[in-house]
Tab-separated table of C-alpha atoms in Angstrom:
chain	number	residue	atom	x	y	z
A	1	MET	CA	-38.398	-36.057	-61.977
A	2	SER	CA	-38.976	-32.485	-60.292
A	3	LEU	CA	-36.268	-30.881	-58.609
A	4	SER	CA	-36.036	-27.473	-56.914
A	5	THR	CA	-33.698	-25.126	-55.200
A	6	GLY	CA	-32.209	-26.321	-51.867
A	7	ASP	CA	-32.678	-30.234	-53.009
A	8	LEU	CA	-29.922	-32.424	-52.173
A	9	VAL	CA	-28.409	-34.313	-55.300
A	10	THR	CA	-25.792	-35.791	-57.152
A	11	ARG	CA	-24.155	-35.899	-60.375
A	12	LYS	CA	-24.421	-39.350	-62.398
A	13	SER	CA	-21.560	-38.481	-64.546
A	14	TYR	CA	-19.190	-38.103	-61.663
A	15	LYS	CA	-20.511	-41.603	-60.331
A	16	ASN	CA	-22.877	-39.940	-57.498
A	17	ASP	CA	-19.559	-38.993	-55.606
A	18	ILE	CA	-20.602	-35.815	-53.864
A	19	VAL	CA	-23.503	-34.521	-52.382
A	20	PHE	CA	-24.369	-30.990	-53.776
A	21	ARG	CA	-26.891	-27.935	-52.862
A	22	ILE	CA	-29.124	-26.718	-55.664
A	23	ILE	CA	-28.430	-23.229	-55.453
A	24	ASN	CA	-30.022	-21.994	-59.030
A	25	ILE	CA	-31.994	-23.335	-61.558
A	26	ASN	CA	-31.692	-21.613	-65.311
A	27	ASN	CA	-33.603	-23.175	-67.897
A	28	ASN	CA	-31.545	-26.615	-67.987
A	29	THR	CA	-28.112	-25.508	-66.006
A	30	VAL	CA	-28.197	-25.945	-62.498
A	31	LEU	CA	-25.845	-24.430	-60.255
A	32	LEU	CA	-24.295	-26.756	-57.184
A	33	HIS	CA	-22.565	-25.982	-54.001
A	34	GLY	CA	-21.067	-29.027	-52.602
A	35	GLU	CA	-23.019	-29.952	-48.726
A	36	ASP	CA	-19.698	-31.095	-47.060
A	37	VAL	CA	-16.842	-29.711	-49.305
A	38	ARG	CA	-16.255	-26.416	-50.785
A	39	LEU	CA	-17.056	-26.916	-54.395
A	40	GLU	CA	-19.190	-25.013	-56.896
A	41	ALA	CA	-20.077	-26.508	-59.998
A	42	ASP	CA	-22.570	-26.487	-62.920
A	43	ALA	CA	-24.621	-29.431	-64.235
A	44	SER	CA	-27.416	-29.986	-66.629
A	45	LEU	CA	-30.921	-31.394	-65.100
A	46	ASP	CA	-30.737	-34.556	-66.708
A	47	ASP	CA	-27.234	-35.472	-64.521
A	48	LEU	CA	-28.709	-35.107	-61.672
A	49	GLU	CA	-29.917	-37.630	-58.971
A	50	LYS	CA	-31.861	-36.756	-56.198
A	51	LEU	CA	-30.979	-38.282	-53.222
A	52	GLU	CA	-32.938	-40.672	-51.014
A	53	ASP	CA	-33.625	-40.080	-47.561
A	54	ARG	CA	-32.017	-43.217	-46.470
A	55	GLU	CA	-29.075	-42.786	-48.775
A	56	LEU	CA	-28.541	-39.298	-47.308
A	57	LYS	CA	-28.768	-40.541	-44.003
A	58	LYS	CA	-26.000	-42.937	-44.490
A	59	ARG	CA	-23.765	-40.618	-46.007
A	60	ARG	CA	-24.269	-37.979	-43.797
A	61	GLN	CA	-23.329	-40.500	-40.932
A	62	LYS	CA	-20.051	-41.306	-42.611
A	63	ILE	CA	-19.682	-37.302	-42.545
A	64	LYS	CA	-20.255	-37.033	-38.840
A	65	GLU	CA	-17.605	-39.961	-37.919
A	66	LYS	CA	-15.367	-38.034	-39.892
A	67	GLU	CA	-15.700	-34.655	-38.066
A	68	ASP	CA	-16.180	-36.326	-34.650
A	69	TYR	CA	-12.809	-38.019	-35.289
A	70	SER	CA	-11.009	-34.794	-36.629
A	71	PHE	CA	-12.541	-32.924	-33.488
A	72	ARG	CA	-11.267	-35.503	-30.830
A	73	LEU	CA	-7.620	-35.398	-32.788
A	74	PHE	CA	-7.769	-31.640	-32.068
A	75	ARG	CA	-9.286	-31.897	-28.379
A	76	GLN	CA	-6.096	-34.542	-27.862
A	77	ASP	CA	-3.527	-32.340	-29.117
A	78	TYR	CA	-5.271	-28.622	-27.224
A	79	GLN	CA	-5.012	-31.140	-24.080
A	80	LEU	CA	-1.375	-31.193	-24.534
A	81	MET	CA	-0.767	-27.952	-25.446
A	82	LYS	CA	-2.597	-27.008	-22.417
A	83	GLU	CA	-0.624	-29.178	-20.059
A	84	LYS	CA	2.828	-27.678	-21.553
A	85	ARG	CA	1.403	-24.241	-21.147
A	86	GLU	CA	0.899	-25.238	-17.389
A	87	TYR	CA	3.762	-26.953	-16.955
A	88	GLU	CA	5.812	-23.822	-18.093
A	89	SER	CA	3.764	-21.068	-16.475
A	90	SER	CA	4.258	-22.843	-12.967
A	91	GLY	CA	8.089	-22.954	-13.798
A	92	GLY	CA	7.878	-26.877	-13.824
A	93	TYR	CA	6.437	-26.475	-9.829
A	94	GLN	CA	3.491	-28.574	-8.774
A	95	GLN	CA	1.539	-26.352	-7.274
A	96	PRO	CA	-1.481	-25.022	-9.137
A	97	MET	CA	-0.670	-21.316	-10.732
A	98	ASN	CA	-3.675	-19.153	-11.574
A	99	TYR	CA	-3.032	-17.730	-15.147
A	100	PHE	CA	-5.108	-15.931	-17.331
A	101	GLN	CA	-4.919	-15.980	-21.424
A	102	ILE	CA	-5.100	-13.184	-24.040
A	103	PRO	CA	-7.678	-15.103	-26.641
A	104	ALA	CA	-6.958	-14.313	-30.783
A	105	ARG	CA	-9.647	-12.798	-32.285
A	106	VAL	CA	-11.173	-14.550	-35.781
A	107	LEU	CA	-12.627	-12.646	-38.757
A	108	HIS	CA	-14.124	-15.756	-40.773
A	109	LEU	CA	-15.466	-14.256	-44.561
A	110	ASP	CA	-17.675	-17.336	-46.025
A	111	GLY	CA	-19.350	-17.182	-49.178
A	112	ASP	CA	-21.843	-20.018	-48.189
A	113	ARG	CA	-24.205	-18.828	-45.561
A	114	LEU	CA	-25.009	-22.608	-44.258
A	115	TYR	CA	-20.576	-22.993	-44.090
A	116	LEU	CA	-20.395	-20.345	-41.728
A	117	LYS	CA	-22.995	-21.308	-39.104
A	118	LYS	CA	-21.773	-24.701	-39.288
A	119	CYS	CA	-17.972	-23.042	-39.132
A	120	ILE	CA	-18.903	-20.544	-36.283
A	121	ASP	CA	-20.856	-23.581	-34.135
A	122	LEU	CA	-17.560	-25.465	-34.520
A	123	TYR	CA	-15.383	-22.265	-33.635
A	124	GLN	CA	-17.451	-21.654	-30.353
A	125	ARG	CA	-17.127	-25.626	-29.449
A	126	ILE	CA	-13.287	-24.851	-29.610
A	127	GLY	CA	-13.636	-21.752	-27.546
A	128	LEU	CA	-12.414	-19.307	-30.017
A	129	GLN	CA	-13.717	-15.654	-30.218
A	130	VAL	CA	-14.869	-15.381	-34.152
A	131	HIS	CA	-16.349	-12.664	-35.800
A	132	GLY	CA	-18.411	-14.325	-39.181
A	133	VAL	CA	-19.561	-12.338	-42.087
A	134	HIS	CA	-21.361	-13.896	-44.867
A	135	LEU	CA	-20.292	-12.178	-48.086
A	136	ASN	CA	-20.245	-13.199	-51.884
A	137	GLU	CA	-16.897	-14.172	-52.933
A	138	THR	CA	-16.921	-11.236	-55.595
A	139	GLU	CA	-17.395	-8.833	-53.193
A	140	MET	CA	-14.734	-10.068	-50.426
A	141	PRO	CA	-11.863	-7.551	-52.049
A	142	THR	CA	-13.822	-4.514	-51.287
A	143	GLU	CA	-14.947	-5.279	-48.053
A	144	ILE	CA	-12.151	-6.500	-46.099
A	145	LYS	CA	-10.141	-3.285	-45.460
A	146	GLY	CA	-13.229	-1.575	-43.590
A	147	LEU	CA	-13.592	-5.343	-41.631
A	148	VAL	CA	-9.776	-5.463	-40.575
A	149	GLU	CA	-9.727	-1.602	-39.491
A	150	LYS	CA	-13.114	-2.461	-37.540
A	151	ILE	CA	-12.882	-5.638	-35.768
A	152	GLN	CA	-8.691	-5.713	-35.894
A	153	PRO	CA	-8.456	-9.567	-36.031
A	154	ASP	CA	-5.442	-11.316	-35.104
A	155	ILE	CA	-6.461	-14.711	-37.668
A	156	ILE	CA	-8.517	-14.201	-41.046
A	157	VAL	CA	-10.562	-16.820	-42.743
A	158	ILE	CA	-10.980	-16.289	-46.222
A	159	THR	CA	-13.236	-19.004	-47.913
A	160	GLY	CA	-16.339	-20.352	-49.707
A	161	HIS	CA	-16.409	-22.003	-53.326
A	162	ASP	CA	-14.545	-22.643	-55.756
A	163	ALA	CA	-13.599	-24.825	-58.670
A	164	PHE	CA	-11.242	-25.152	-61.399
A	165	SER	CA	-12.305	-25.944	-65.193
A	166	ARG	CA	-10.123	-27.237	-67.774
A	167	ASN	CA	-12.269	-25.355	-70.422
A	168	LYS	CA	-11.193	-22.292	-69.121
A	169	GLY	CA	-7.383	-22.680	-68.978
A	170	ASN	CA	-4.456	-24.918	-67.111
A	171	LYS	CA	-4.096	-25.556	-63.413
A	172	LYS	CA	-1.070	-22.551	-63.555
A	173	ASP	CA	-3.949	-19.943	-65.331
A	174	ILE	CA	-5.769	-18.009	-62.096
A	175	ARG	CA	-8.547	-17.414	-64.848
A	176	ALA	CA	-9.334	-20.814	-64.721
A	177	TYR	CA	-11.316	-20.714	-61.382
A	178	ARG	CA	-14.239	-19.932	-60.139
A	179	HIS	CA	-13.129	-17.660	-57.176
A	180	SER	CA	-9.278	-17.898	-57.055
A	181	LYS	CA	-8.605	-14.416	-57.985
A	182	TYR	CA	-11.112	-12.769	-55.360
A	183	PHE	CA	-9.347	-14.994	-52.780
A	184	ALA	CA	-6.269	-13.435	-53.757
A	185	GLU	CA	-7.123	-9.910	-54.133
A	186	THR	CA	-8.591	-10.373	-50.834
A	187	VAL	CA	-5.479	-11.528	-49.342
A	188	ARG	CA	-3.621	-8.784	-50.828
A	189	GLU	CA	-6.187	-6.064	-49.585
A	190	ALA	CA	-5.665	-7.130	-45.913
A	191	ARG	CA	-2.080	-7.226	-46.454
A	192	LYS	CA	-2.133	-3.665	-47.175
A	193	VAL	CA	-3.517	-3.105	-43.437
A	194	VAL	CA	-1.298	-5.640	-41.728
A	195	PRO	CA	1.654	-7.061	-44.107
A	196	ASN	CA	3.625	-8.624	-41.124
A	197	LEU	CA	2.387	-12.526	-41.557
A	198	ASP	CA	2.977	-13.145	-37.978
A	199	GLN	CA	0.938	-10.508	-36.792
A	200	LEU	CA	-2.073	-11.569	-38.938
A	201	VAL	CA	-2.387	-15.033	-39.642
A	202	ILE	CA	-4.744	-15.599	-42.711
A	203	PHE	CA	-6.254	-18.833	-44.258
A	204	ALA	CA	-7.715	-18.192	-47.917
A	205	GLY	CA	-9.332	-20.454	-50.087
A	206	ALA	CA	-11.589	-23.482	-50.969
A	207	CYS	CA	-12.440	-26.697	-52.922
A	208	GLN	CA	-9.502	-26.892	-55.802
A	209	SER	CA	-8.168	-23.262	-55.047
A	210	HIS	CA	-5.007	-21.742	-57.181
A	211	PHE	CA	-2.861	-22.468	-53.943
A	212	GLU	CA	0.314	-20.765	-54.972
A	213	SER	CA	-1.261	-17.567	-55.974
A	214	LEU	CA	-2.909	-17.401	-52.672
A	215	VAL	CA	0.217	-17.902	-50.655
A	216	ARG	CA	2.365	-15.196	-53.233
A	217	ALA	CA	-0.536	-12.866	-52.170
A	218	GLY	CA	0.159	-13.160	-48.404
A	219	ALA	CA	-1.859	-15.804	-47.173
A	220	ASN	CA	0.015	-17.999	-44.528
A	221	PHE	CA	-2.289	-20.965	-45.262
A	222	ALA	CA	-4.486	-22.077	-48.203
A	223	SER	CA	-6.106	-24.288	-50.392
A	224	SER	CA	-5.438	-26.580	-52.590
A	225	PRO	CA	-1.656	-27.918	-53.402
A	226	SER	CA	-3.402	-30.816	-55.577
A	227	ARG	CA	-6.415	-29.130	-56.544
A	228	ILE	CA	-8.611	-31.517	-54.565
A	229	ASN	CA	-11.622	-31.008	-52.417
A	230	ILE	CA	-11.355	-29.530	-49.288
A	231	HIS	CA	-14.046	-30.189	-46.446
A	232	ALA	CA	-15.871	-26.887	-44.781
A	233	LEU	CA	-14.541	-27.317	-41.549
A	234	ASP	CA	-10.676	-27.636	-42.360
A	235	PRO	CA	-10.083	-24.095	-42.340
A	236	VAL	CA	-11.410	-23.853	-38.739
A	237	TYR	CA	-8.871	-26.243	-37.720
A	238	ILE	CA	-6.052	-24.603	-38.730
A	239	ALA	CA	-7.270	-21.167	-37.312
A	240	ALA	CA	-7.442	-22.977	-33.848
A	241	LYS	CA	-3.869	-24.591	-34.215
A	242	ILE	CA	-2.485	-20.850	-34.435
A	243	ALA	CA	-4.583	-19.830	-31.748
A	244	TYR	CA	-4.116	-22.051	-29.157
A	245	THR	CA	-0.429	-22.052	-30.332
A	246	PRO	CA	1.932	-19.650	-27.344
A	247	PHE	CA	3.349	-16.868	-29.557
A	248	MET	CA	6.877	-17.926	-28.674
A	249	GLU	CA	6.752	-21.137	-31.149
A	250	LYS	CA	5.969	-21.443	-34.091
A	251	VAL	CA	3.621	-23.607	-36.024
A	252	GLY	CA	5.373	-25.917	-38.992
A	253	VAL	CA	2.879	-26.333	-41.722
A	254	TYR	CA	2.676	-30.718	-41.034
A	255	ASP	CA	1.400	-29.828	-37.332
A	256	ALA	CA	-1.479	-27.313	-38.512
A	257	LEU	CA	-2.735	-29.975	-40.842
A	258	ARG	CA	-2.798	-32.843	-38.709
A	259	ASN	CA	-5.876	-32.173	-37.518
A	260	THR	CA	-8.012	-31.144	-40.757
A	261	LEU	CA	-9.974	-33.465	-42.602
A	262	THR	CA	-8.342	-33.211	-45.703
A	263	GLY	CA	-4.581	-32.875	-45.443
A	264	GLU	CA	-1.713	-31.747	-47.266
A	265	LYS	CA	-3.023	-32.408	-50.427
A	266	GLY	CA	-5.565	-30.132	-50.346
A	267	LEU	CA	-4.008	-27.575	-48.035
A	268	GLY	CA	-0.613	-26.052	-47.493
A	269	GLY	CA	1.282	-22.814	-46.114
A	270	VAL	CA	4.299	-21.505	-44.425
A	271	GLU	CA	5.410	-22.032	-40.864
A	272	THR	CA	3.778	-19.003	-38.605
A	273	ARG	CA	4.099	-18.283	-35.113
A	274	GLY	CA	1.688	-19.027	-32.781
A	275	LEU	CA	-1.008	-16.234	-31.140
A	276	LEU	CA	-1.455	-17.649	-27.511
A	277	ARG	CA	-0.460	-15.197	-25.105
A	278	THR	CA	-0.747	-16.272	-21.721
A	279	GLY	CA	0.068	-14.129	-18.227
A	280	MET	CA	0.056	-14.251	-14.706
A	281	PRO	CA	-1.299	-14.007	-12.032
A	282	TYR	CA	-5.168	-14.115	-12.592
A	283	ILE	CA	-6.935	-12.689	-9.259
A	284	ASP	CA	-10.482	-13.264	-9.229
A	285	HIS	CA	-11.929	-10.092	-7.111
A	286	ASP	CA	-15.260	-11.338	-6.749
A	287	GLU	CA	-14.285	-14.051	-4.770
């Protein structure tokens, strides 16, 4: 069987559980990135099985159903928040009130170009302003300060690929993780610019990331408490929950995770204030 960069494969030794993209082939060693989860892995060529079109279609349909369900939950949540804002803006009166909103700005750093595109598409569906930057995880710590000063975001998402390796240490040892130390350094550098957790909300991490180090570094939300894989779109739903919650309200950790595809085993954090500001009146001078 001939394999090349970009092919979609599964690992026989893991019972073909996850679909990966081949990123690089070096002799018999293959670098893999998860197609739907933010996991990076190495494998030998003889452990890989190329996906048949029919099997790929079946798996993609299952993932799409999960993603659509998560999006519907978010839309329901958003609608309830919107109705509550309208009620409070009008002081409980029934007549329609014209109000305006100051939306949160999101800076999304991603180590995977294809995942970044998927996330930007979802941000746009949800209605959030996003500045997306594709960077290798190792470059993020040196680039973040300039990006924060230039873009002045309200929310930063720092993500890409990660993995825990038992061969390198135990789960408490950050050196046993591919990219967790870079994510943590990036968070620390961002916090040097904006130390307050409510003025700048940060999500950091990917699959199996060292959750405790990321929170200690200053992330509001991070992955992965149980060192499991997280879905590519999970960080977007957390950012959206914070962005659409009024700044006078706090977002509990459970509320932030409720619409994600992974849940509390893969994601966690600390309670955080919302970022949405509503004002009135809104007057359209073109009418």
